[in-house]
Coordinates of C-alpha atoms in Angstrom, one line a residue:
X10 CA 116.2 -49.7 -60.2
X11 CA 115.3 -46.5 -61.7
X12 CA 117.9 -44.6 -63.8
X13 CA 120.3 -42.1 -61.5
X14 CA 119.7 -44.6 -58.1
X15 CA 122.7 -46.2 -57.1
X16 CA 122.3 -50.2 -57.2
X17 CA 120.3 -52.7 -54.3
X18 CA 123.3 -54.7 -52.5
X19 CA 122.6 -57.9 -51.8
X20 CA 121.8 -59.3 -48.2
X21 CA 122.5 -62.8 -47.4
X22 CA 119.1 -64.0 -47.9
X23 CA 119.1 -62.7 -51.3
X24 CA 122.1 -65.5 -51.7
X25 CA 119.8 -68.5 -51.5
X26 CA 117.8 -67.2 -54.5
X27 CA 121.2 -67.3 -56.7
X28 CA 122.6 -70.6 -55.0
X29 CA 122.2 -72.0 -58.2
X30 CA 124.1 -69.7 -59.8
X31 CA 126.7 -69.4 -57.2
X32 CA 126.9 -73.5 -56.8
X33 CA 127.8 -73.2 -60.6
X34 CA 130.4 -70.6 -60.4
X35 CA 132.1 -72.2 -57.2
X36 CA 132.2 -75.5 -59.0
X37 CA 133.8 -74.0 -62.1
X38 CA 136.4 -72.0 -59.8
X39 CA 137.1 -75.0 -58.0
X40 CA 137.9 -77.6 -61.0
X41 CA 140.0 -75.0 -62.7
X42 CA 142.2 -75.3 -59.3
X43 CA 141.7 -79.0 -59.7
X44 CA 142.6 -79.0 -63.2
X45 CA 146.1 -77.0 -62.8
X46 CA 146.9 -79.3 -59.7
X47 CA 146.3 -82.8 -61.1
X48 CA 149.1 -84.9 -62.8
X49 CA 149.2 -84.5 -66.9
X50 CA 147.6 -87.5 -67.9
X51 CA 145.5 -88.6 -65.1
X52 CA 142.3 -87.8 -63.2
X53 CA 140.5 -85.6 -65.9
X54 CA 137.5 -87.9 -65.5
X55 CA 137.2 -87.2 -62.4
X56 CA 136.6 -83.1 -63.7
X57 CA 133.8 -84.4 -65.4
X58 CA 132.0 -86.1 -62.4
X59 CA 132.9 -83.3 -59.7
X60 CA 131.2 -81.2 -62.3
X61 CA 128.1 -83.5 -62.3
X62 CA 128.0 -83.3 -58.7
X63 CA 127.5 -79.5 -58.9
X64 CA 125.3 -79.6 -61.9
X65 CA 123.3 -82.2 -59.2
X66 CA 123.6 -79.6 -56.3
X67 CA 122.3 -76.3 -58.3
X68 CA 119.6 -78.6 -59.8
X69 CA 118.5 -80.0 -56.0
X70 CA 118.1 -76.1 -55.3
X71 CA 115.9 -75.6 -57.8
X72 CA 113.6 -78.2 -57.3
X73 CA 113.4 -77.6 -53.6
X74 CA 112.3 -73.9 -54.6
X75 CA 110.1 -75.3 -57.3
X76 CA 108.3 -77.6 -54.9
X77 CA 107.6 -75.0 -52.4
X78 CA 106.2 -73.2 -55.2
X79 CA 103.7 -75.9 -56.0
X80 CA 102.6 -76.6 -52.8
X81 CA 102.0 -72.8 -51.9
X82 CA 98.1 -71.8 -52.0
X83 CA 98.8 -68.8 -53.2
X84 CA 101.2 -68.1 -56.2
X85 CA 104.9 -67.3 -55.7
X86 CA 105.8 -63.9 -56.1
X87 CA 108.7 -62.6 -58.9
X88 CA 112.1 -62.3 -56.6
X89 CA 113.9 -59.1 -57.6
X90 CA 117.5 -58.6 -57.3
X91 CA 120.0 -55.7 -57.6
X92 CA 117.2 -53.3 -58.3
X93 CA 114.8 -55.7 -60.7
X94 CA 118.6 -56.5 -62.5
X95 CA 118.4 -60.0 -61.9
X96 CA 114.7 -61.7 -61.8
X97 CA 113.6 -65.3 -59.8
X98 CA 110.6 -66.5 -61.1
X99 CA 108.6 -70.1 -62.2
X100 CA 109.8 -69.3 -66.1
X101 CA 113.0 -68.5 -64.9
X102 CA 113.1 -71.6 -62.3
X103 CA 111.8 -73.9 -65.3
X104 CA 114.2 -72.6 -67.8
X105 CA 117.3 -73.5 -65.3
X106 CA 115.6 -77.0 -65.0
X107 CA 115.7 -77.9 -68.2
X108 CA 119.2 -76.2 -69.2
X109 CA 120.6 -77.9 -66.0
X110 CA 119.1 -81.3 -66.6
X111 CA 120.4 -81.1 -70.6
X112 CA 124.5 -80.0 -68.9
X113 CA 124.2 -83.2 -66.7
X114 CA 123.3 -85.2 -69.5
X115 CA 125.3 -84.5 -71.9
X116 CA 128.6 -84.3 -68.8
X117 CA 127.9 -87.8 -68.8
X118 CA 127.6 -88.2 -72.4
X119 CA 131.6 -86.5 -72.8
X120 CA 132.5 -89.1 -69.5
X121 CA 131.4 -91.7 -71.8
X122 CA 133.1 -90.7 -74.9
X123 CA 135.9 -89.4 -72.9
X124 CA 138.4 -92.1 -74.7
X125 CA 137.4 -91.9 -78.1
X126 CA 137.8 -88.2 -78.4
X127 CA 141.1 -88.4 -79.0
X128 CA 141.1 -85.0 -81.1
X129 CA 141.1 -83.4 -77.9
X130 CA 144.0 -82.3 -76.2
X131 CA 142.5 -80.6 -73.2
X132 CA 140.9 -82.5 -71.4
X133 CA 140.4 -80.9 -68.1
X134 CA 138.5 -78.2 -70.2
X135 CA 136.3 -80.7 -72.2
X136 CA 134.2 -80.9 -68.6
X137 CA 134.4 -77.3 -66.8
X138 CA 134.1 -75.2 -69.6
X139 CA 130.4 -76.7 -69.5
X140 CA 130.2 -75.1 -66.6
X141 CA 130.6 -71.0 -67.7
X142 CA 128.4 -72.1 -70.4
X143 CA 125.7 -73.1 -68.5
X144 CA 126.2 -69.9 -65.8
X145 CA 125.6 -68.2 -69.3
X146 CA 122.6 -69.8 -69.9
X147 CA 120.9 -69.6 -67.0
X148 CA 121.7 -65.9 -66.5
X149 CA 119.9 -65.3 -69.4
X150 CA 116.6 -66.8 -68.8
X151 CA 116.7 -64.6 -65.5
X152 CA 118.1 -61.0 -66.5
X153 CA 116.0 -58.2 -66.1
X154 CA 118.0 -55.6 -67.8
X155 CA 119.9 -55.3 -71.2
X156 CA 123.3 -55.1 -69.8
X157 CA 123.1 -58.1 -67.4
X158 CA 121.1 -60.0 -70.9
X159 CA 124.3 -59.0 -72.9
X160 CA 126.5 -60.2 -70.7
X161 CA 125.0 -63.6 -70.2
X162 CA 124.6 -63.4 -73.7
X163 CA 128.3 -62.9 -74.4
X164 CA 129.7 -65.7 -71.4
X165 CA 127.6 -68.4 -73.2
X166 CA 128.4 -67.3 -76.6
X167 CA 132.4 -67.1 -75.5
X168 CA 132.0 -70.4 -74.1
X169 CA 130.6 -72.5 -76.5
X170 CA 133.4 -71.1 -79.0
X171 CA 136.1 -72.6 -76.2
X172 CA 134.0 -76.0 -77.1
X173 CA 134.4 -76.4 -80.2
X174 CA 137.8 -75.0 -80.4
X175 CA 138.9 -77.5 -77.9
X176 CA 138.9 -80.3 -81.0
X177 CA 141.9 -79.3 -82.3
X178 CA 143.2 -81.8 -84.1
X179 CA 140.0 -82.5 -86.1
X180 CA 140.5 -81.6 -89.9
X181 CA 136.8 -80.0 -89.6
X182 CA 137.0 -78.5 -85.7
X183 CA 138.9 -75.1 -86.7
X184 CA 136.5 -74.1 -89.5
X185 CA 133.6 -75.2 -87.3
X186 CA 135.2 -72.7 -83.8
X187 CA 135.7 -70.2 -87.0
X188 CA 132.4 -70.3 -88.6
X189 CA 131.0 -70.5 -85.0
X190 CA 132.6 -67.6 -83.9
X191 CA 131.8 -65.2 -86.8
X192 CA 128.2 -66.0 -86.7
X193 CA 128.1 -65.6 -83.3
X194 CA 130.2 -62.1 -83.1
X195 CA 128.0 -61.0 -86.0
X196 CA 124.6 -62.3 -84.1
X197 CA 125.8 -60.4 -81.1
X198 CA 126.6 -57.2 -83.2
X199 CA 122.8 -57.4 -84.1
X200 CA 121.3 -58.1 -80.8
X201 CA 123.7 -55.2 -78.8
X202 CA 122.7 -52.8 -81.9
X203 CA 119.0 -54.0 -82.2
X204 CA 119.0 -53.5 -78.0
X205 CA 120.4 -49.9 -77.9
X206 CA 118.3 -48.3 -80.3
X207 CA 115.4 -49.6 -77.7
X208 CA 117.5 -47.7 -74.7
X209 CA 117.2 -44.6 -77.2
X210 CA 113.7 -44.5 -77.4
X211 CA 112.6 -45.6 -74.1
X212 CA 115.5 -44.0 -71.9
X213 CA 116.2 -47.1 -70.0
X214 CA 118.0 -50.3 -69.7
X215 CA 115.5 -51.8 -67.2
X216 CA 113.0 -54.2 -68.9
X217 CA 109.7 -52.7 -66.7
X218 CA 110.9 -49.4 -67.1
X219 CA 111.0 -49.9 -70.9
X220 CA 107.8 -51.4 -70.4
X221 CA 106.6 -48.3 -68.9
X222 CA 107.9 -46.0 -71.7
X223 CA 107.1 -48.2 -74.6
X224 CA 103.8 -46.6 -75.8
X225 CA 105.1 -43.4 -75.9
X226 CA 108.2 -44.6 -77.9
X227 CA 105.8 -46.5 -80.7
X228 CA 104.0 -43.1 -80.5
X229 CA 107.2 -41.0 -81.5
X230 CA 110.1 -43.4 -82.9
X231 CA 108.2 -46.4 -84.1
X232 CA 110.5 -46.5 -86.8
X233 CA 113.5 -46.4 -84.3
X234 CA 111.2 -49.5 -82.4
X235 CA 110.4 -51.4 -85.7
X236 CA 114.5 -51.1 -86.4
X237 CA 115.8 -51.7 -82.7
X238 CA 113.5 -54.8 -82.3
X239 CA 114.3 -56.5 -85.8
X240 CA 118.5 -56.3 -85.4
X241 CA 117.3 -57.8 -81.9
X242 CA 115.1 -60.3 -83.9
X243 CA 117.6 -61.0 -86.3
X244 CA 120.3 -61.7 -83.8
X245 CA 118.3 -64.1 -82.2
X246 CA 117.4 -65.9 -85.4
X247 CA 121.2 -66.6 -85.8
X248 CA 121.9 -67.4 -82.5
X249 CA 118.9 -70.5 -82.4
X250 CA 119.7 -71.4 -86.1
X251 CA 116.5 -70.7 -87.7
X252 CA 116.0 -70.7 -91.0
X253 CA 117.3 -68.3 -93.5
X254 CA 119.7 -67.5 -90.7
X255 CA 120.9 -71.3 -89.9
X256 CA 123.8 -71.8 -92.6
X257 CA 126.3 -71.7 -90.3
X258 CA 124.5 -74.8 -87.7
X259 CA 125.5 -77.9 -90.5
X260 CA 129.1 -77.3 -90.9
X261 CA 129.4 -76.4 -87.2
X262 CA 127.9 -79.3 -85.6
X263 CA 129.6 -81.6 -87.8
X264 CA 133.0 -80.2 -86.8
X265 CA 132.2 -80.0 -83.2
X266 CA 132.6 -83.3 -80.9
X267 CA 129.2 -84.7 -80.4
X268 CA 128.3 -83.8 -76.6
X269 CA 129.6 -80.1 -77.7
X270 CA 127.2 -80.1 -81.1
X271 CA 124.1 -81.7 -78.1
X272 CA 124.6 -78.6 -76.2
X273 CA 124.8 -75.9 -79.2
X274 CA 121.5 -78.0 -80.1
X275 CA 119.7 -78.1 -77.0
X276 CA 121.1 -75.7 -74.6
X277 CA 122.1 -72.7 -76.4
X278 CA 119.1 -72.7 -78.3
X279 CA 116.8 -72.9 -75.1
X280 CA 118.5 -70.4 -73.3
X281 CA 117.9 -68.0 -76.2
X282 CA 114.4 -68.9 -76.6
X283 CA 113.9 -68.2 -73.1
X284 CA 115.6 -64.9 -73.8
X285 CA 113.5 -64.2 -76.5
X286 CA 110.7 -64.8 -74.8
X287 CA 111.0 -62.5 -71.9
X288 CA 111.9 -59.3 -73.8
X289 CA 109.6 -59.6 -76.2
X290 CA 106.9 -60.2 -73.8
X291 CA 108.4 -58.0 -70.9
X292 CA 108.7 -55.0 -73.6
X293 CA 106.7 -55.3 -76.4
X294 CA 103.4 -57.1 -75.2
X295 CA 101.0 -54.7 -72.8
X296 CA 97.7 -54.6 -74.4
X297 CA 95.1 -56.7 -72.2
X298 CA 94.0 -59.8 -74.0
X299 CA 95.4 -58.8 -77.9
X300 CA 97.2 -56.3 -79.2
X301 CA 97.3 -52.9 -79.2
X302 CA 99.8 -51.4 -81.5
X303 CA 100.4 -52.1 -85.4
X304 CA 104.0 -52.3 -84.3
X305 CA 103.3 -55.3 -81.9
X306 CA 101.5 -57.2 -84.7
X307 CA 103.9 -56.7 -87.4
X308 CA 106.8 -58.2 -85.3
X309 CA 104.9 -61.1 -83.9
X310 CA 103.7 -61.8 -87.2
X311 CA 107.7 -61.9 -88.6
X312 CA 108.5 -64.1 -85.6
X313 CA 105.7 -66.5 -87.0
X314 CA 106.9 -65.9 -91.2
X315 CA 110.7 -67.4 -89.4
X316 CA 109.0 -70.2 -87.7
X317 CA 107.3 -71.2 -90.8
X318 CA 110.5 -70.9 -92.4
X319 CA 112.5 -72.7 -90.3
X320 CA 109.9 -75.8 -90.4
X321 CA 110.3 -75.9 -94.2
X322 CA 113.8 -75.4 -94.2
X323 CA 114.9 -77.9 -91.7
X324 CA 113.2 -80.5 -93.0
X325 CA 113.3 -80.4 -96.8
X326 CA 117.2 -79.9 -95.8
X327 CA 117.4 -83.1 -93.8
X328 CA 116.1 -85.0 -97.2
X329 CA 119.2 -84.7 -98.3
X330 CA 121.6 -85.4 -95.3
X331 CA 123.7 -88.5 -95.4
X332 CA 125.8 -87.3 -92.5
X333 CA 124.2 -87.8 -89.1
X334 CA 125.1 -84.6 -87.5
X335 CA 124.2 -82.6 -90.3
X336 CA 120.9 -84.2 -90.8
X337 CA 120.5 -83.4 -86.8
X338 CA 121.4 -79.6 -87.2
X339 CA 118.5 -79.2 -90.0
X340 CA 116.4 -81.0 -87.4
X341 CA 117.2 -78.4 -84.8
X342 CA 116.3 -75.3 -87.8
X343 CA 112.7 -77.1 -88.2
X344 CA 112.2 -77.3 -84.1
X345 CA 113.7 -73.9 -83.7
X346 CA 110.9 -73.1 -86.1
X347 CA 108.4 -75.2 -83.9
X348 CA 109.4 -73.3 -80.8
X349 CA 109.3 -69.9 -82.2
X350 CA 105.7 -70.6 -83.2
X351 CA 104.0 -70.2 -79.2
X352 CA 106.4 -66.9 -79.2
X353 CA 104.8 -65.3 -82.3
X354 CA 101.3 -66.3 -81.6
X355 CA 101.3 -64.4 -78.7
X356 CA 98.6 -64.0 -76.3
X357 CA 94.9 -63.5 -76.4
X358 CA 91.1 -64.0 -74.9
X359 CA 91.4 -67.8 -75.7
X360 CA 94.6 -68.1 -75.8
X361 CA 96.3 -66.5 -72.5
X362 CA 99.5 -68.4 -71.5
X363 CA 101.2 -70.2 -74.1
X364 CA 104.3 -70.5 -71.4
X365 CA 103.1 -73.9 -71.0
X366 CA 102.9 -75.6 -74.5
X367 CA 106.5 -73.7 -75.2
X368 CA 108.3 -75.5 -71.6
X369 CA 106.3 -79.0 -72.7
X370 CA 107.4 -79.1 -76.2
X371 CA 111.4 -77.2 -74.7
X372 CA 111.5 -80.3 -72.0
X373 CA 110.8 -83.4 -75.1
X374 CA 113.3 -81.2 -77.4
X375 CA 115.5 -81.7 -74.8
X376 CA 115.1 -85.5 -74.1
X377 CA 114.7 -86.3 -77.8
X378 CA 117.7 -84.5 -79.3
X379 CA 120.3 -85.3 -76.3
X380 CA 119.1 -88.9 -76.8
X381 CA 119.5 -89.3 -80.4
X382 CA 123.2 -87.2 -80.1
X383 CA 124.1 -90.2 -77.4
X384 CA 123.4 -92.7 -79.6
X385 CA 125.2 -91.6 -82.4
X386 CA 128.0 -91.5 -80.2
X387 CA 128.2 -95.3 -79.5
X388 CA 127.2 -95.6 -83.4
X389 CA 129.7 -93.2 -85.0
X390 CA 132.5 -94.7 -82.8
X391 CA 131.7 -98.5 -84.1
X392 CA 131.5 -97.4 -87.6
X393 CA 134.5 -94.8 -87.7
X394 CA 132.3 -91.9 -89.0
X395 CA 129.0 -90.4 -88.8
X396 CA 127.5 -91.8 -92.0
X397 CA 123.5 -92.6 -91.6
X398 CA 124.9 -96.1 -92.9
X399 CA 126.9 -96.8 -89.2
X400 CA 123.5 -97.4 -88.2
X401 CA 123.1 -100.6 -90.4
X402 CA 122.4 -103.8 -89.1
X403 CA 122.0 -101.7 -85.5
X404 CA 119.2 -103.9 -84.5
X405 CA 121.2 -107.3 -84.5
X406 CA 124.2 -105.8 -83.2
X407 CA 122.8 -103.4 -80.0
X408 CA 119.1 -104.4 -80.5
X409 CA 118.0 -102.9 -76.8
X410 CA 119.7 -99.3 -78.1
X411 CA 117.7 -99.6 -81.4
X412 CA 114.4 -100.2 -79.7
X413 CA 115.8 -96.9 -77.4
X414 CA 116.4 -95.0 -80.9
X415 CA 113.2 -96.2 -82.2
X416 CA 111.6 -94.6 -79.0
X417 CA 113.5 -91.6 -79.5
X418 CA 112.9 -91.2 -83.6
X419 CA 109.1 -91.6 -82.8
X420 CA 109.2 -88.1 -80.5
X421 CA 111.0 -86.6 -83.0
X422 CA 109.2 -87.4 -85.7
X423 CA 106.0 -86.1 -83.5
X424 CA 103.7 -90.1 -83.2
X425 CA 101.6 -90.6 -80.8
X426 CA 102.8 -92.2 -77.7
X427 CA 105.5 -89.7 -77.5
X428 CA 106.2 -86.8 -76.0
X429 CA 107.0 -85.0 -79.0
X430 CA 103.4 -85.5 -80.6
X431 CA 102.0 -84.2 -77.7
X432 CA 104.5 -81.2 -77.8
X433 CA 103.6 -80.2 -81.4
X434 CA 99.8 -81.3 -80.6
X435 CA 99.7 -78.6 -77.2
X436 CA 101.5 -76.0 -79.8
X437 CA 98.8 -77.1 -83.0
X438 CA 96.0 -76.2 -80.9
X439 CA 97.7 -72.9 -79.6
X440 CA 97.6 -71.8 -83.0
X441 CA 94.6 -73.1 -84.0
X442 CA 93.0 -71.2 -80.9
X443 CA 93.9 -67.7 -82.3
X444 CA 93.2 -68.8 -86.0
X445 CA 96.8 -69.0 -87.5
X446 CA 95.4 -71.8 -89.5
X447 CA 98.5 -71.4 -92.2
X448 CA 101.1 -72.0 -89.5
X449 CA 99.0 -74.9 -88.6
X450 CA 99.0 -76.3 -92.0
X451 CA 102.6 -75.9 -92.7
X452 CA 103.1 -77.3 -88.9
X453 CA 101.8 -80.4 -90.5
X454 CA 103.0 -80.5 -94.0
X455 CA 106.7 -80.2 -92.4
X456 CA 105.6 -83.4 -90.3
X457 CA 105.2 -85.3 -92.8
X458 CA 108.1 -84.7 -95.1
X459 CA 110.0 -85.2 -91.5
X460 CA 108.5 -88.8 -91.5
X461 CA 110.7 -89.7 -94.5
X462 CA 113.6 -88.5 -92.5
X463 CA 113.4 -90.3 -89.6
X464 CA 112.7 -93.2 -90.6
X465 CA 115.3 -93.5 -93.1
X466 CA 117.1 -94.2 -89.7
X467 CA 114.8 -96.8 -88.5
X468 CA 115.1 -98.7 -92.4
X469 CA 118.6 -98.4 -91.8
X470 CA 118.6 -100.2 -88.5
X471 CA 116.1 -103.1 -89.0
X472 CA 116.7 -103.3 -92.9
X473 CA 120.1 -102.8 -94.0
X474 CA 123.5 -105.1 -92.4
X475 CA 126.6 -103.9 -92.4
X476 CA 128.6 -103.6 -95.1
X477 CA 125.7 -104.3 -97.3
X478 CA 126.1 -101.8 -99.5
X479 CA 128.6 -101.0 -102.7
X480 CA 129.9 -97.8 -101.4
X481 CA 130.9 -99.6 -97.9
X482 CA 131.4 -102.9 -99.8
X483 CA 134.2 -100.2 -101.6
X484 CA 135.2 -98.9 -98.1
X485 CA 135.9 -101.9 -96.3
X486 CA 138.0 -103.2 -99.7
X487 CA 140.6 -99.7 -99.0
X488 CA 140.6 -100.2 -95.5
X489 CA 138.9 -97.1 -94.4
X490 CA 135.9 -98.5 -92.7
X491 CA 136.3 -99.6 -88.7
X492 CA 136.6 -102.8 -88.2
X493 CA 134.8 -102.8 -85.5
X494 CA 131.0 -102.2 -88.3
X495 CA 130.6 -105.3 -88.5
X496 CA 130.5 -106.1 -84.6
X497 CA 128.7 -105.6 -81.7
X498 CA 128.4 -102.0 -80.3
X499 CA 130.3 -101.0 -77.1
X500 CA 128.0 -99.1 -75.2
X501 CA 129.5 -97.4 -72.1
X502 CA 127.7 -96.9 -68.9
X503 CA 127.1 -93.6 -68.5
X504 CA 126.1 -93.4 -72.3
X505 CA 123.4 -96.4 -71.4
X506 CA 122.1 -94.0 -68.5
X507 CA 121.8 -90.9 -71.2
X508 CA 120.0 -93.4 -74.3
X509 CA 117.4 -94.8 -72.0
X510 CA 116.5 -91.8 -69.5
X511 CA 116.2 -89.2 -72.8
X512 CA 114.1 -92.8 -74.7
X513 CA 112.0 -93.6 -71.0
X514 CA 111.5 -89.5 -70.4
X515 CA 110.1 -89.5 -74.3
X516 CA 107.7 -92.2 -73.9
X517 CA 106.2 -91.1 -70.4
X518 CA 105.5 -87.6 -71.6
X519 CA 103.5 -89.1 -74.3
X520 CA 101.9 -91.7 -72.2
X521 CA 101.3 -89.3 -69.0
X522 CA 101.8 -85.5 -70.8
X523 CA 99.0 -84.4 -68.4
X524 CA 101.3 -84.6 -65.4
X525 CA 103.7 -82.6 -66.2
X526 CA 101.0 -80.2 -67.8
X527 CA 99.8 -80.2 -64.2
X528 CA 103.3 -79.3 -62.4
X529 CA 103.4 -76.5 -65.2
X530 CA 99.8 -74.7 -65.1
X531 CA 99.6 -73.8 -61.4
X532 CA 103.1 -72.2 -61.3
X533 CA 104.1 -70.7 -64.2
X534 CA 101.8 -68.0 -65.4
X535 CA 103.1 -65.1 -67.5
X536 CA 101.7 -61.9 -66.1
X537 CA 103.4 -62.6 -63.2
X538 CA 106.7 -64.1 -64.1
X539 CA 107.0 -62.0 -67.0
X540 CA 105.3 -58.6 -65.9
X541 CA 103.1 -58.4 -68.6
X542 CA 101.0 -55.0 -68.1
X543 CA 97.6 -56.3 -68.6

């Protein structure tokens, strides 16, 4: 939609390209009718798994559009909406996928810790509040202008404070939903300011129209472009925790409930990403096969310096971490780092589609970190707190879950036969391809040091016992420790499902990573799903 036009209305056919979106929003409508109708103390499971169902619905869409895709000889054309407001493409389609997939699981990871969350009062809103979130998300992988990207932006950040805040009667929840929501307001204030400096120098609001008028803008403002795209960058950084900007992602996580500290870990950061991704490449990116414009190298390059960063950071962080959440949140800073590194290194003539190592290594972020939250659900809830010493004695007491968490450690830890090695490995030989050989040694110096990490988990399962220790010899003597330590661990249903799909998906991406490589490569490419003016 060019500037002065009044906006496309929608037809009915246009509606089947957002039936994901719309199943979402219906579904959310609906259970807040449910939630207001329904007894006081009764039926609020039942939120959780109508919410499923929908999650299930928008996701059977998808696939069903995705498939069609894939079977097509020729390669599915970008749907634009409202004027090229709202895009449908393969990234797009992928990105819902995976943001979609991660809601469901961790749904069923709240249904199954639904009774020992008793620091939250509402529970109605512990399920459907998912649901904005999620709208939030997946609006933001798809926008094609600033104001729609702002307002997804905004519904996912305004969400996710609801979440946090809903643990109200946790000691650390209300300076977690505080922190949370300062850091996010001030993230926000840097992406909106970042993004209107780039509607002053291009004249529109419209990605391909600012497309259009960037190389005229870096010939006239490109200090006004170097400013408006490093607020933008800055925000961003924030927003997906990386390194020096990911303070705020320890103390928050900790405070949150677990399934709510999954989804700032998987799905916030993904659907920012994916945001990232698309303007910078949408905008910024127009040269054919390498760059044209100092201005384009210098912020690519700064992308990379954050994603080198955040790979020190978040690991030489996690060293210290006796608190399981905690050392999970530095985790996410070194794979935010990770992910950032097939955004910064761009594209070139041997390098031309880095979409796919990025949705590869998104897709075993997503199984790896869900899993490992899941598990320290059932752990934290035997032990009474989220120590790295609950997970003593874990093999004896739940030994099928610790061969699970062993699965899920190895993926995150990046060993072969996971689908984490092959993540970092697709992502190593990006790099390597354009000759960012620092970023590919510090890639594998933070590896390393993560080694130590992870497997501090692992010693603590197959070489420690409960209560084996003085400090919980101490803890059990004052009565603070849970009795149930020392016993088996309960391990609820719908938790099982989460363990072993996000510890069966790890292992058959590294055993089979070409197949999904091959659903990837003939749909997604990124001159057509992101417009990229080659």
């Amino acid at each position: 939609m060019k500037d002065g036009q009044l906006p496309v209305p929608l037809n009915w056919s246009d509606l089947y390209y957002l039936a994901p979106e719309l199943i979402v929003s219906a579904m959310f409508i609906l259970l807040v009718a449910v939630d207001l109708l329904l007894p006081s103390r009764s039926g609020r499971r039942m939120i959780g798994w109508l919410a499923l169902a929908g999650l299930g619905s928008a996701i059977g869409v998808i696939i069903y559009d995705l498939s069609k895709r894939f079977s097509s000889s020729e390669t599915a054309q970008s749907i634009e909406l409202l004027g090229a407001t709202y895009r449908v493409d393969d990234f797009g389609e992928w990105m819902k996928l995976i943001i979609l997939l991660a809601v469901m699981l961790i749904l069923l990871l709240g249904i199954g810790s639904y009774r020992q969350e008793q620091y939250v009062t509402a529970r109605g809103e512990y399920f459907y509040m998912l649901l904005p979130a999620a709208l939030g998300a997946m609006m933001l992988v798809s926008s094609g202008n600033l104001i729609t990207l702002y307002v997804a932006l905004e519904l996912l950040g305004i969400s996710s404070y609801v979440l946090i805040g809903l643990r109200r009667k946790h000691a650390l929840a209300a300076e977690a939903a505080f922190k949370y929501v300062v850091t996010g307001s001030i993230a926000s204030a840097f992406i909106l300011f970042g993004l209107s400096y780039l509607y002053g120098v291009t004249g529109s609001v419209e990605l391909l129209a600012m497309q259009e008028a960037m190389p005229m803008a870096l010939q006239q403002y490109e200090a006004f472009v170097y400013t408006g795209f490093a607020f933008m960058l800055i925000g961003i950084f924030i927003k997906v925790a990386a390194a020096p900007f990911h303070a705020w992602a320890p103390d928050v996580y900790q405070g949150a409930s677990t399934p709510v500290a999954a989804f700032l870990s998987v799905v916030a950061k993904a659907a920012v990403l994916g945001f990232a991704l698309r303007i910078l490449y949408a905008v910024l990116l127009r040269a054919g096969y390498g760059l044209s414009s100092t201005a384009e190298q210098d912020l690519f390059k700064i992308v990379l310096i954050i994603a080198a960063i955040a790979m020190l950071v978040g690991t030489i962080g996690a060293l210290r971490q006796w608190n399981v959440k905690r050392l999970l949140a530095y985790s996410g800073v070194a794979n935010a780092g990770i992910l950032l590194v097939p955004i910064g290194i761009s594209i070139s003539l041997v390098h031309s589609n880095n979409l796919n190592e990025f949705i590869f290594y998104l897709v075993a972020y997503m199984l790896m970190n869900v899993g490992a939250f899941a598990v320290l659900t059932v752990v934290s809830e035997a032990a009474g707190h989220n120590e790295l010493r609950g997970f003593a004695g874990m093999y004896y007491r739940a030994p099928w879950t610790a061969v699970a968490m062993i699965l899920i450690i190895l993926s995150l830890a990046g060993l072969p036969v996971s689908g984490g090695f092959f993540g970092k490995l697709f992502i190593l030989l990006g790099a390597a391809s354009v000759k960012a050989y620092w970023l590919l040694a510090i890639m594998v110096l933070s590896s390393v040091i993560s080694y130590y990490v992870y497997f501090g988990i692992i010693r603590q399962m197959f070489m420690r016992s409960a209560g084996a220790t003085e400090q919980q010899a101490a803890e059990k003597h004052s009565g603070r420790e849970s009795v149930q330590a020392d016993g088996r661990i309960h391990i609820p249903v719908t938790t099982g499902i989460v363990i072993w799909f996000c510890a069966a998906g790890s292992l058959l991406l590294g055993l089979f990573p070409g197949a999904l490589m091959a659903i990837i490569d003939p749909i997604v490419q990124i001159y057509f799903d992101l417009r990229v003016n080659m």
